[in-house]
């Protein structure tokens, strides 16, 4: 695993996109910090992070698109398969390299609150709590991006899907509020989402039976739950989306609450998508 | 060294490898021969753990490649059909990564990298970018990668494809050299190459094993029903009459040539070809008829290949229908 990690890190630092990622992150946070903390003299650094996280929509896919898709395109995945290392080690090594690349600009950013503290009252626990959550949010998105990169050999495709997925996640709560909040509206929206999930499973696993199976079971459960307790469906969709949204969990930290359940949620998402990436690599062995 | 038992690989309705069983010993060069699409690459990918099998087992030095991949893979060096190179690295960086991934460290790592670069002749190119190297050098970097970790088995998938004649000769020499100390398995669809380099030939067609023998034995096998070509200083009628007196041979073709010569092709049926040649010679000598040429025609490996791979062909159209 260390071999993969070191190799990946060296490749990353030889790629323009890595510097682009760092530069964009620094620029975004720099601009917001200038506007809020310096020009408007607001002492809350966490607001800067709260607004900058929109940058992830673009910069995370840029960083992750290459990781696994490029291996597949230049057929070096065959080398990885034939080396005495497991797919898990490959995925973990690559992910840790991504985290390292991501941590470098964050280390620079971590100095900002200290600088601002020299010139006024900055409540550091909230600032650093938010920075920690900001790191976790990025880490979770990196895991998602890496999984998307494992699905294709086309970097552009990986990046495009990545942007779409993260953007959807970013706006999921506000979008879900447009859906009628009546019980029937929520149930109908869930029905559509289940269909989409089924399609996704079908595309990713190429297993039609599995897709139909999962889809139908979820549909049956939804219908059953609807008849048992229609009241629970009122306003259900925004609630589900708030629970699922990676960004919503982050805003809790920005508001000054160190939420351990969110930490657990982020770690779960990371583990889940790393697991999916491993499965995606293994699946190609069974094509 | 390598045991393959009842190996089968299906891609949906298409069967790429079908019930293949093989025992490969150590310290020899094995040529893996078959027409395109015969299942060579699929078999090699399964042997090296890059692909799963639908059925069957592969054991490398006693370790099952699917159940104990770590130990099994340590015994193998593999060069896939397309060398898996990171083009924007130098050979030195690339080999360092592969060596580390194979668990080499410190002085052992640098020592082995130097040794394999020496062996494959890429010392001068070690600091250039791989993307700037020619196909021949890239192939060598690929082979160097396979040799790291000092594996007992080296598996090369079509290592000479796309190289110029000089490079082909160099790679063949390299394979011969490797074969002195380890088991080398390499695939090819060029017969002469396999014939000159290999100790053993594994021939597969349509996913089936059709032959596994030394090059000489394979030729011998097909020698039996062969033919003799002869030219005599006599008219056709006389040649035909003389041949009629030789037991067990049948005239396949006879034609008059200029200056009173006659050329004939004779089938020897089940008889030993050299015994039949001797009888023909004696029959002509007894009648004072001059034989200008008498050639027992040995089957070339090419004939063996064509015969063995085509005899298996009938079920092919059927399979194509299924695939459609």
Coordinates of C-alpha atoms in Angstrom, one line a residue:
Chain A
X1 CA 0.0 0.0 0.0
X2 CA 2.8 2.4 0.8
X3 CA 4.2 1.8 -2.7
X4 CA 0.9 2.8 -4.2
X5 CA 0.6 5.8 -1.9
X6 CA 4.1 7.1 -2.7
X7 CA 3.6 6.5 -6.4
X8 CA 0.3 8.2 -6.5
X9 CA 1.5 11.1 -4.5
X10 CA 4.5 11.6 -6.9
X11 CA 2.2 11.3 -9.9
X12 CA -0.2 13.8 -8.3
X13 CA 2.6 16.4 -7.8
X14 CA 3.6 16.0 -11.4
X15 CA 0.0 16.8 -12.6
X16 CA -1.3 20.2 -13.4
X17 CA -4.8 19.4 -12.1
X18 CA -3.4 18.9 -8.6
X19 CA -2.0 22.4 -8.5
X20 CA -5.2 23.7 -10.1
X21 CA -7.1 22.0 -7.2
X22 CA -4.9 23.6 -4.6
X23 CA -5.0 27.0 -6.3
X24 CA -8.8 27.0 -6.7
X25 CA -9.3 26.0 -3.1
X26 CA -6.9 28.7 -1.8
X27 CA -8.4 31.3 -4.1
X28 CA -12.0 30.6 -3.1
X29 CA -11.3 30.7 0.6
X30 CA -9.0 33.6 0.1
X31 CA -11.6 35.7 -1.7
X32 CA -14.3 34.9 0.9
X33 CA -11.9 35.6 3.8
X34 CA -11.1 38.9 2.3
X35 CA -14.7 39.8 1.8
X36 CA -16.0 38.6 5.2
X37 CA -13.1 38.8 7.6
X38 CA -11.2 41.7 6.2
X39 CA -13.6 44.0 4.4
X40 CA -16.8 43.4 6.4
X41 CA -14.8 42.8 9.6
X42 CA -16.8 39.7 10.6
X43 CA -14.8 37.7 13.1
X44 CA -16.3 34.3 12.2
X45 CA -13.9 32.4 10.0
X46 CA -16.5 29.5 9.8
X47 CA -18.7 31.6 7.5
X48 CA -15.9 31.7 5.0
X49 CA -15.7 27.9 5.0
X50 CA -19.5 27.7 4.8
X51 CA -19.6 29.7 1.6
X52 CA -16.5 28.2 0.1
X53 CA -17.7 24.7 0.1
X54 CA -19.5 25.3 -3.2
X55 CA -16.0 25.2 -4.7
X56 CA -16.0 21.4 -4.1
X57 CA -18.5 21.0 -6.9
X58 CA -15.8 21.7 -9.4
X59 CA -12.5 21.0 -7.8
X60 CA -13.2 17.6 -6.3
X61 CA -14.0 16.0 -9.6
X62 CA -10.9 17.7 -11.2
X63 CA -8.7 16.0 -8.6
X64 CA -10.4 12.6 -8.5
X65 CA -11.2 12.1 -12.2
X66 CA -7.7 10.7 -13.0
X67 CA -7.1 8.3 -10.1
X68 CA -8.7 5.1 -11.4
X69 CA -10.0 6.0 -14.9
X70 CA -6.5 6.8 -16.1
X71 CA -5.1 3.4 -14.9
X72 CA -7.8 1.8 -16.9
X73 CA -7.2 3.9 -20.0
X74 CA -3.4 3.2 -20.2
X75 CA -4.0 -0.4 -19.2
X76 CA -1.8 -0.1 -16.2
X77 CA -4.6 -1.6 -14.2
X78 CA -3.4 -5.0 -15.5
X79 CA -0.1 -4.3 -13.7
X80 CA -1.9 -3.5 -10.5
X81 CA -3.9 -6.7 -10.8
X82 CA -0.8 -8.8 -11.4
X83 CA 1.2 -7.3 -8.5
X84 CA 1.1 -9.1 -5.1
X85 CA -1.2 -6.4 -3.7
X86 CA -4.9 -6.4 -3.1
X87 CA -7.5 -4.1 -4.7
X88 CA -8.2 -2.8 -1.2
X89 CA -4.6 -1.7 -0.9
X90 CA -4.7 0.0 -4.3
X91 CA -7.8 1.9 -3.4
X92 CA -6.7 2.9 0.1
X93 CA -3.2 3.9 -1.2
X94 CA -4.8 6.2 -3.8
X95 CA -7.3 7.6 -1.4
X96 CA -4.7 8.5 1.2
X97 CA -2.7 10.2 -1.6
X98 CA -5.8 12.3 -2.5
X99 CA -6.3 13.2 1.2
X100 CA -2.7 14.3 1.4
X101 CA -3.0 16.5 -1.6
X102 CA -6.2 17.9 -0.1
X103 CA -4.6 18.5 3.3
X104 CA -1.8 20.6 2.0
X105 CA -3.9 23.7 1.1
X106 CA -5.9 23.2 4.3
X107 CA -2.8 23.4 6.4
X108 CA -2.2 26.9 4.9
X109 CA -5.8 27.8 5.5
X110 CA -5.5 26.7 9.1
X111 CA -3.2 29.6 9.7
X112 CA -5.8 32.2 8.7
X113 CA -7.9 32.2 12.0
X114 CA -4.7 32.6 14.0
X115 CA -3.7 35.6 11.8
X116 CA -7.2 37.1 12.2
X117 CA -7.0 36.5 16.0
X118 CA -4.1 38.9 16.1
X119 CA -6.4 41.7 15.1
X120 CA -9.7 41.0 17.0
X121 CA -11.8 38.5 18.8
X122 CA -12.0 35.2 16.9
X123 CA -13.8 32.3 18.5
X124 CA -11.2 29.6 17.6
X125 CA -13.0 26.4 18.7
X126 CA -15.8 27.1 16.1
X127 CA -13.3 28.1 13.5
X128 CA -11.2 24.9 13.9
X129 CA -14.3 22.7 14.5
X130 CA -15.6 24.0 11.1
X131 CA -12.3 23.5 9.5
X132 CA -12.2 19.9 10.7
X133 CA -15.7 19.3 9.3
X134 CA -14.7 21.0 6.1
X135 CA -11.8 18.5 5.8
X136 CA -14.3 15.6 6.5
X137 CA -16.7 17.0 3.9
X138 CA -14.0 17.2 1.3
X139 CA -12.7 13.7 2.3
X140 CA -16.2 12.2 1.8
X141 CA -16.6 14.0 -1.6
X142 CA -13.2 12.7 -2.6
X143 CA -14.3 9.1 -1.8
X144 CA -17.4 9.7 -4.0
X145 CA -15.3 11.1 -6.8
X146 CA -12.9 8.3 -6.6
X147 CA -15.7 5.7 -6.9
X148 CA -17.1 7.6 -10.0
X149 CA -13.6 7.5 -11.5
X150 CA -13.5 3.7 -11.1
X151 CA -16.6 3.3 -13.3
X152 CA -15.1 4.6 -16.5
X153 CA -11.9 4.9 -18.4
X154 CA -12.8 8.4 -19.6
X155 CA -11.5 11.1 -17.3
X156 CA -13.9 13.7 -18.8
X157 CA -16.8 11.5 -18.2
X158 CA -15.7 10.8 -14.6
X159 CA -15.4 14.6 -14.0
X160 CA -18.7 15.4 -15.6
X161 CA -20.6 12.8 -13.6
X162 CA -18.7 13.9 -10.5
X163 CA -19.8 17.6 -10.9
X164 CA -23.4 16.5 -11.5
X165 CA -23.5 14.2 -8.5
X166 CA -21.9 16.8 -6.1
X167 CA -24.0 19.6 -7.5
X168 CA -27.2 17.5 -6.9
X169 CA -26.0 16.8 -3.4
X170 CA -25.4 20.5 -2.8
X171 CA -28.8 21.5 -4.0
X172 CA -30.7 18.3 -2.9
X173 CA -32.4 19.9 0.1
X174 CA -33.5 23.1 -1.7
X175 CA -34.7 21.0 -4.7
X176 CA -36.6 18.6 -2.6
X177 CA -38.5 21.6 -1.1
X178 CA -40.1 22.2 -4.5
X179 CA -41.7 18.8 -4.4
X180 CA -45.2 18.9 -2.9
X181 CA -44.9 18.3 0.8
X182 CA -48.1 16.3 1.0
X183 CA -47.8 12.6 1.8
X184 CA -48.7 11.6 -1.7
X185 CA -46.2 14.0 -3.2
X186 CA -43.4 12.6 -1.1
X187 CA -44.4 9.1 -1.9
X188 CA -44.4 9.9 -5.6
X189 CA -41.0 11.6 -5.4
X190 CA -39.6 8.5 -3.6
X191 CA -41.0 6.4 -6.3
X192 CA -39.1 8.3 -8.9
X193 CA -35.9 8.2 -6.8
X194 CA -36.2 4.4 -6.4
X195 CA -36.6 4.1 -10.2
X196 CA -33.4 6.2 -10.6
X197 CA -31.6 4.0 -8.0
X198 CA -32.7 0.9 -9.9
X199 CA -31.3 2.4 -13.2
X200 CA -28.0 3.3 -11.4
X201 CA -27.7 -0.3 -10.1
X202 CA -28.4 -1.7 -13.5
X203 CA -25.8 0.5 -15.1
X204 CA -23.1 -0.1 -12.4
X205 CA -23.5 -3.8 -11.9
X206 CA -25.0 -4.7 -15.4
X207 CA -27.2 -7.1 -13.4
X208 CA -30.8 -6.5 -14.4
X209 CA -32.2 -8.9 -11.9
X210 CA -30.5 -7.2 -9.0
X211 CA -31.7 -3.8 -10.2
X212 CA -35.3 -5.0 -10.5
X213 CA -35.0 -6.9 -7.2
X214 CA -33.8 -3.9 -5.2
X215 CA -36.2 -1.5 -7.0
X216 CA -39.2 -3.7 -6.4
X217 CA -38.4 -4.4 -2.7
X218 CA -37.9 -0.7 -2.0
X219 CA -41.1 0.1 -3.9
X220 CA -43.1 -2.5 -1.9
X221 CA -41.7 -1.2 1.4
X222 CA -42.6 2.4 0.4
X223 CA -46.2 1.4 -0.6
X224 CA -46.6 -0.6 2.5
X225 CA -45.3 2.2 4.7
X226 CA -47.6 4.6 2.9
X227 CA -50.7 2.6 3.7
X228 CA -49.7 2.0 7.3
X229 CA -48.9 5.6 8.2
X230 CA -49.5 8.2 5.5
X231 CA -48.8 10.9 8.0
X232 CA -45.2 10.0 8.2
X233 CA -44.8 10.9 4.5
X234 CA -45.7 14.5 5.0
X235 CA -42.6 16.6 4.2
X236 CA -40.6 13.4 4.2
X237 CA -38.4 14.1 1.2
X238 CA -36.7 17.3 2.5
X239 CA -36.1 15.4 5.8
X240 CA -34.5 12.5 4.0
X241 CA -32.4 14.9 1.8
X242 CA -31.3 16.8 4.9
X243 CA -30.1 13.6 6.4
X244 CA -28.4 12.4 3.3
X245 CA -26.8 15.7 2.2
X246 CA -23.1 16.0 3.0
X247 CA -23.3 19.8 2.9
X248 CA -26.2 20.1 5.3
X249 CA -24.3 18.2 7.9
X250 CA -21.4 20.6 7.5
X251 CA -23.6 23.7 8.1
X252 CA -24.3 22.4 11.6
X253 CA -20.6 22.9 12.4
X254 CA -20.6 26.3 10.9
X255 CA -23.4 27.2 13.2
X256 CA -21.2 26.3 16.1
X257 CA -22.2 22.8 17.0
X258 CA -19.7 20.0 17.0
X259 CA -21.9 17.2 15.9
X260 CA -20.5 13.8 16.4
X261 CA -23.2 12.1 14.5
X262 CA -22.1 14.1 11.4
X263 CA -18.5 12.8 12.0
X264 CA -19.8 9.3 12.1
X265 CA -21.8 10.0 9.0
X266 CA -18.8 11.3 7.0
X267 CA -16.7 8.4 8.0
X268 CA -19.5 6.0 7.0
X269 CA -19.8 7.6 3.6
X270 CA -16.0 7.4 3.1
X271 CA -15.9 3.7 4.0
X272 CA -18.9 3.0 1.9
X273 CA -17.5 4.6 -1.2
X274 CA -14.1 3.1 -0.7
X275 CA -15.8 -0.3 -0.4
X276 CA -17.7 0.4 -3.7
X277 CA -14.4 1.4 -5.4
X278 CA -12.8 -1.9 -4.3
X279 CA -15.9 -3.7 -5.6
X280 CA -15.7 -1.8 -8.9
X281 CA -12.1 -2.8 -9.3
X282 CA -12.8 -6.4 -8.4
X283 CA -15.8 -6.5 -10.7
X284 CA -13.5 -5.9 -13.7
X285 CA -11.7 -9.0 -12.8
X286 CA -14.9 -10.9 -13.2
X287 CA -16.2 -9.0 -16.3
Chain B
X1 CA 5.5 -25.3 -11.4
X2 CA 2.2 -24.4 -12.8
X3 CA -0.9 -26.6 -12.7
X4 CA -4.0 -25.7 -14.6
X5 CA -7.0 -27.8 -14.0
X6 CA -10.2 -27.8 -16.0
X7 CA -10.0 -24.1 -16.6
X8 CA -13.1 -22.5 -18.2
X9 CA -13.8 -18.9 -18.9
X10 CA -17.1 -17.7 -20.3
X11 CA -17.9 -14.1 -21.4
X12 CA -21.7 -14.3 -21.4
X13 CA -22.5 -16.7 -24.2
X14 CA -19.0 -16.8 -25.6
X15 CA -16.6 -19.4 -24.3
X16 CA -13.0 -18.1 -24.5
X17 CA -11.3 -21.0 -22.7
X18 CA -12.9 -24.4 -22.4
X19 CA -11.8 -27.1 -19.9
X20 CA -8.1 -26.5 -20.3
X21 CA -5.8 -28.7 -18.3
X22 CA -2.0 -28.3 -18.3
X23 CA 1.1 -29.1 -16.2
X24 CA 4.0 -26.8 -16.8
X25 CA 7.3 -27.8 -15.3
X26 CA 10.2 -25.6 -14.3
X27 CA 13.3 -24.3 -16.2
X28 CA 12.1 -24.5 -19.7
X29 CA 10.7 -22.1 -22.3
X30 CA 7.1 -22.8 -23.3
X31 CA 5.6 -21.3 -26.4
X32 CA 1.9 -20.6 -26.2
X33 CA 0.7 -20.8 -29.7
X34 CA -2.7 -20.3 -31.3
X35 CA -4.5 -18.2 -33.8
X36 CA -5.9 -14.8 -32.8
X37 CA -8.9 -15.2 -30.5
X38 CA -7.9 -18.7 -29.4
X39 CA -7.9 -17.8 -25.8
X40 CA -4.1 -17.2 -25.3
X41 CA -4.4 -13.9 -23.6
X42 CA -7.4 -14.9 -21.5
X43 CA -5.5 -18.0 -20.2
X44 CA -2.5 -15.9 -19.4
X45 CA -4.6 -13.2 -17.6
X46 CA -6.2 -15.9 -15.5
X47 CA -2.8 -17.5 -14.7
X48 CA -1.5 -14.2 -13.4
X49 CA -4.6 -13.3 -11.4
X50 CA -5.8 -10.5 -13.6
X51 CA -9.0 -12.2 -14.5
X52 CA -11.2 -14.7 -12.7
X53 CA -12.1 -18.1 -14.0
X54 CA -15.6 -19.3 -14.5
X55 CA -14.4 -22.8 -13.4
X56 CA -11.3 -24.6 -12.6
X57 CA -8.0 -24.0 -10.7
X58 CA -4.6 -22.5 -11.4
X59 CA -1.8 -23.3 -9.0
X60 CA 1.6 -21.6 -9.1
X61 CA 4.2 -23.4 -7.2
X62 CA 1.5 -25.0 -5.1
X63 CA -0.4 -21.8 -4.3
X64 CA -3.8 -21.3 -5.7
X65 CA -3.9 -18.0 -7.7
X66 CA -7.5 -17.2 -6.5
X67 CA -7.2 -18.3 -2.9
X68 CA -3.6 -17.4 -2.0
X69 CA -3.0 -14.7 -4.6
X70 CA -0.2 -13.0 -2.6
X71 CA 2.1 -15.9 -2.5
X72 CA 1.3 -17.1 -6.0
X73 CA 1.8 -13.7 -7.6
X74 CA 5.2 -13.4 -6.0
X75 CA 6.3 -16.3 -8.1
X76 CA 5.2 -14.7 -11.4
X77 CA 6.4 -11.8 -13.5
X78 CA 3.9 -10.8 -16.2
X79 CA 4.1 -8.7 -19.2
X80 CA 0.6 -8.2 -20.7
X81 CA 0.0 -7.7 -24.4
X82 CA 0.1 -4.0 -24.1
X83 CA 3.0 -3.1 -21.7
X84 CA 1.4 -1.5 -18.7
X85 CA 3.6 1.6 -18.5
X86 CA 3.1 5.0 -16.9
X87 CA 4.2 7.1 -19.8
X88 CA 5.1 10.2 -18.0
X89 CA 7.6 8.5 -15.8
X90 CA 11.2 7.4 -16.4
X91 CA 12.0 3.7 -16.5
X92 CA 13.9 4.2 -13.3
X93 CA 10.9 5.7 -11.4
X94 CA 8.6 3.1 -12.9
X95 CA 10.8 0.2 -11.9
X96 CA 11.2 1.6 -8.4
X97 CA 7.4 1.7 -8.0
X98 CA 6.9 -1.9 -9.3
X99 CA 9.8 -3.1 -7.1
X100 CA 8.3 -1.5 -4.0
X101 CA 4.9 -2.9 -4.8
X102 CA 6.5 -6.3 -5.1
X103 CA 7.9 -5.8 -1.6
X104 CA 11.5 -4.9 -2.3
X105 CA 13.3 -2.4 -0.2
X106 CA 16.6 -0.6 0.2
X107 CA 19.7 -2.0 -1.3
X108 CA 17.8 -5.1 -2.6
X109 CA 15.5 -2.8 -4.6
X110 CA 18.3 -0.7 -6.2
X111 CA 20.4 -3.9 -6.8
X112 CA 17.5 -5.6 -8.6
X113 CA 16.6 -2.6 -10.6
X114 CA 20.2 -2.3 -11.8
X115 CA 20.3 -6.0 -12.6
X116 CA 17.1 -6.1 -14.6
X117 CA 18.0 -2.9 -16.5
X118 CA 21.3 -4.4 -17.3
X119 CA 19.7 -7.6 -18.5
X120 CA 17.1 -5.9 -20.7
X121 CA 19.6 -3.3 -21.9
X122 CA 17.8 -0.1 -20.8
X123 CA 20.5 1.4 -18.7
X124 CA 21.1 4.3 -21.1
X125 CA 17.4 5.1 -21.2
X126 CA 16.7 5.0 -17.5
X127 CA 16.2 8.7 -17.0
X128 CA 14.2 9.5 -20.2
X129 CA 10.4 9.6 -20.1
X130 CA 8.8 6.4 -21.2
X131 CA 6.6 8.3 -23.6
X132 CA 9.8 9.3 -25.5
X133 CA 11.0 5.7 -25.9
X134 CA 10.6 3.5 -29.0
X135 CA 8.2 0.5 -29.0
X136 CA 11.2 -1.8 -28.6
X137 CA 12.5 -0.1 -25.5
X138 CA 9.0 0.2 -24.0
X139 CA 8.7 -3.6 -24.5
X140 CA 12.0 -4.0 -22.6
X141 CA 10.9 -1.8 -19.8
X142 CA 7.8 -4.0 -19.6
X143 CA 10.0 -7.1 -19.5
X144 CA 12.3 -5.5 -16.9
X145 CA 9.2 -4.9 -14.7
X146 CA 8.2 -8.5 -15.0
X147 CA 11.7 -9.6 -13.9
X148 CA 11.7 -7.6 -10.7
X149 CA 11.3 -9.6 -7.5
X150 CA 13.2 -12.5 -9.2
X151 CA 10.1 -14.5 -10.1
X152 CA 10.5 -18.2 -11.0
X153 CA 8.0 -17.9 -13.8
X154 CA 8.0 -15.2 -16.4
X155 CA 4.9 -14.9 -18.5
X156 CA 5.1 -12.7 -21.6
X157 CA 2.0 -12.1 -23.8
X158 CA 3.1 -11.6 -27.5
X159 CA 6.4 -9.8 -26.6
X160 CA 7.5 -9.4 -30.2
X161 CA 4.4 -8.0 -31.8
X162 CA 5.0 -4.7 -33.5
X163 CA 8.8 -4.7 -33.3
X164 CA 11.2 -4.4 -36.1
X165 CA 13.2 -7.6 -37.2
X166 CA 16.3 -6.6 -35.2
X167 CA 14.3 -5.9 -32.1
X168 CA 12.5 -9.2 -32.5
X169 CA 15.9 -11.0 -32.6
X170 CA 17.0 -9.1 -29.5
X171 CA 13.9 -10.0 -27.6
X172 CA 14.2 -13.6 -28.6
X173 CA 17.8 -13.7 -27.3
X174 CA 16.6 -12.2 -24.1
X175 CA 13.9 -14.9 -23.8
X176 CA 16.4 -17.6 -24.4
X177 CA 18.7 -16.1 -21.7
X178 CA 15.8 -15.9 -19.3
X179 CA 14.9 -19.6 -20.0
X180 CA 18.2 -20.7 -18.6
X181 CA 17.3 -19.8 -15.0
X182 CA 13.5 -19.8 -14.9
X183 CA 10.3 -21.0 -16.5
X184 CA 9.3 -18.7 -19.4
X185 CA 5.9 -18.9 -21.0
X186 CA 5.4 -16.6 -24.0
X187 CA 2.6 -16.5 -26.5
X188 CA 2.9 -15.8 -30.1
X189 CA 1.1 -16.5 -33.4
X190 CA 4.4 -16.6 -35.3
X191 CA 5.4 -20.2 -35.7
X192 CA 9.0 -19.9 -36.7
X193 CA 9.6 -17.8 -33.5
X194 CA 8.1 -20.5 -31.3
X195 CA 10.0 -23.2 -33.2
X196 CA 13.4 -21.5 -32.7
X197 CA 13.0 -20.4 -29.1
X198 CA 10.9 -22.9 -27.3
X199 CA 11.6 -26.2 -25.6
X200 CA 7.9 -27.0 -25.5
X201 CA 4.9 -25.9 -27.5
X202 CA 1.4 -25.5 -26.1
X203 CA -1.0 -25.1 -28.9
X204 CA -4.6 -24.0 -28.3
X205 CA -7.4 -23.3 -30.6
X206 CA -11.0 -22.1 -29.8
X207 CA -10.2 -22.4 -26.1
X208 CA -9.1 -26.0 -26.3
X209 CA -5.7 -27.5 -25.8
X210 CA -4.9 -29.2 -29.2
X211 CA -1.2 -30.1 -28.6
X212 CA 1.5 -30.0 -25.9
X213 CA 4.8 -31.4 -27.0
X214 CA 8.3 -30.5 -28.2
X215 CA 8.6 -28.9 -31.6
X216 CA 10.3 -32.0 -33.1
X217 CA 7.7 -34.4 -31.7
X218 CA 4.9 -32.3 -33.1
X219 CA 6.4 -32.5 -36.6
X220 CA 7.1 -36.2 -36.2
X221 CA 3.5 -36.8 -35.3
X222 CA 2.3 -35.5 -38.6
X223 CA 5.0 -37.1 -40.6
X224 CA 3.3 -40.5 -40.9
X225 CA 0.7 -39.8 -43.7
X226 CA 3.2 -37.7 -45.7
X227 CA 4.3 -37.6 -49.2
X228 CA 7.4 -38.1 -51.3
X229 CA 8.3 -35.9 -54.2
X230 CA 10.6 -37.4 -56.9
X231 CA 12.0 -36.6 -60.3
X232 CA 13.3 -39.3 -62.6
X233 CA 15.0 -39.3 -66.0
X234 CA 12.3 -41.4 -67.7
X235 CA 8.9 -41.0 -69.3
X236 CA 5.7 -40.9 -67.2
X237 CA 4.5 -44.4 -68.2
X238 CA 7.8 -46.0 -67.0
X239 CA 7.8 -44.1 -63.7
X240 CA 4.3 -45.1 -63.1
X241 CA 5.1 -48.8 -63.8
X242 CA 8.1 -48.7 -61.5
X243 CA 6.1 -47.1 -58.7
X244 CA 3.3 -49.6 -59.1
X245 CA 5.9 -52.3 -58.1
X246 CA 6.6 -50.6 -54.7
X247 CA 4.3 -51.8 -52.0
X248 CA 2.1 -49.4 -50.0
X249 CA 2.6 -46.2 -52.1
X250 CA 0.1 -44.5 -54.3
X251 CA 0.8 -42.0 -57.1
X252 CA -1.0 -38.7 -56.4
X253 CA 0.3 -36.7 -59.3
X254 CA 2.5 -37.4 -62.3
X255 CA 3.6 -35.0 -65.0
X256 CA 6.1 -34.8 -67.8
X257 CA 8.8 -32.2 -67.6
X258 CA 11.3 -31.0 -70.2
X259 CA 14.3 -33.0 -71.4
X260 CA 12.7 -36.3 -70.7
X261 CA 12.2 -35.8 -67.0
X262 CA 9.1 -36.8 -65.1
X263 CA 8.1 -35.4 -61.7
X264 CA 5.8 -37.3 -59.4
X265 CA 4.2 -36.9 -56.0
X266 CA 3.7 -40.1 -54.1
X267 CA 1.6 -40.7 -51.0
X268 CA 3.0 -43.2 -48.5
X269 CA -0.2 -43.8 -46.6
X270 CA 0.5 -45.4 -43.3
X271 CA 4.0 -46.6 -44.2
X272 CA 7.2 -45.1 -42.6
X273 CA 8.3 -42.4 -45.0
X274 CA 12.0 -43.3 -45.0
X275 CA 11.3 -47.0 -45.5
X276 CA 9.1 -46.1 -48.5
X277 CA 11.8 -43.8 -49.9
X278 CA 14.3 -46.6 -49.7
X279 CA 12.0 -49.0 -51.5
X280 CA 11.4 -46.5 -54.3
X281 CA 15.1 -45.9 -54.7
X282 CA 15.9 -49.6 -54.9
X283 CA 13.1 -50.2 -57.4
X284 CA 14.4 -47.5 -59.7
X285 CA 18.1 -48.6 -59.2
X286 CA 17.2 -52.2 -60.1
X287 CA 15.9 -51.0 -63.5
X288 CA 18.8 -48.6 -64.0
X289 CA 16.5 -45.6 -64.0
X290 CA 18.1 -42.5 -62.8
X291 CA 16.4 -40.7 -59.9
X292 CA 17.3 -37.0 -59.9
X293 CA 15.4 -36.1 -56.8
X294 CA 13.8 -38.0 -54.0
X295 CA 12.5 -35.9 -51.1
X296 CA 10.5 -37.2 -48.2
X297 CA 8.3 -34.2 -47.4
X298 CA 8.3 -33.5 -43.7
X299 CA 5.3 -31.7 -42.3
X300 CA 6.4 -28.3 -41.1
X301 CA 5.1 -26.9 -37.9
X302 CA 2.9 -24.7 -40.0
X303 CA 1.1 -27.8 -41.4
X304 CA 0.7 -29.2 -37.9
X305 CA -0.6 -25.9 -36.7
X306 CA -3.1 -25.5 -39.5
X307 CA -4.2 -29.1 -39.3
X308 CA -4.6 -29.1 -35.5
X309 CA -6.3 -25.8 -35.3
X310 CA -8.6 -26.3 -38.2
X311 CA -9.7 -29.8 -37.3
X312 CA -11.3 -28.2 -34.3
X313 CA -13.1 -25.5 -36.3
X314 CA -16.5 -27.1 -37.1
X315 CA -18.2 -25.9 -34.0
X316 CA -17.1 -22.3 -34.6
X317 CA -19.9 -21.1 -36.9
X318 CA -22.4 -22.4 -34.3
X319 CA -20.8 -20.4 -31.6
X320 CA -20.9 -17.3 -33.7
X321 CA -24.6 -17.8 -34.2
X322 CA -25.0 -18.0 -30.4
X323 CA -23.0 -14.8 -30.0
X324 CA -25.3 -13.0 -32.4

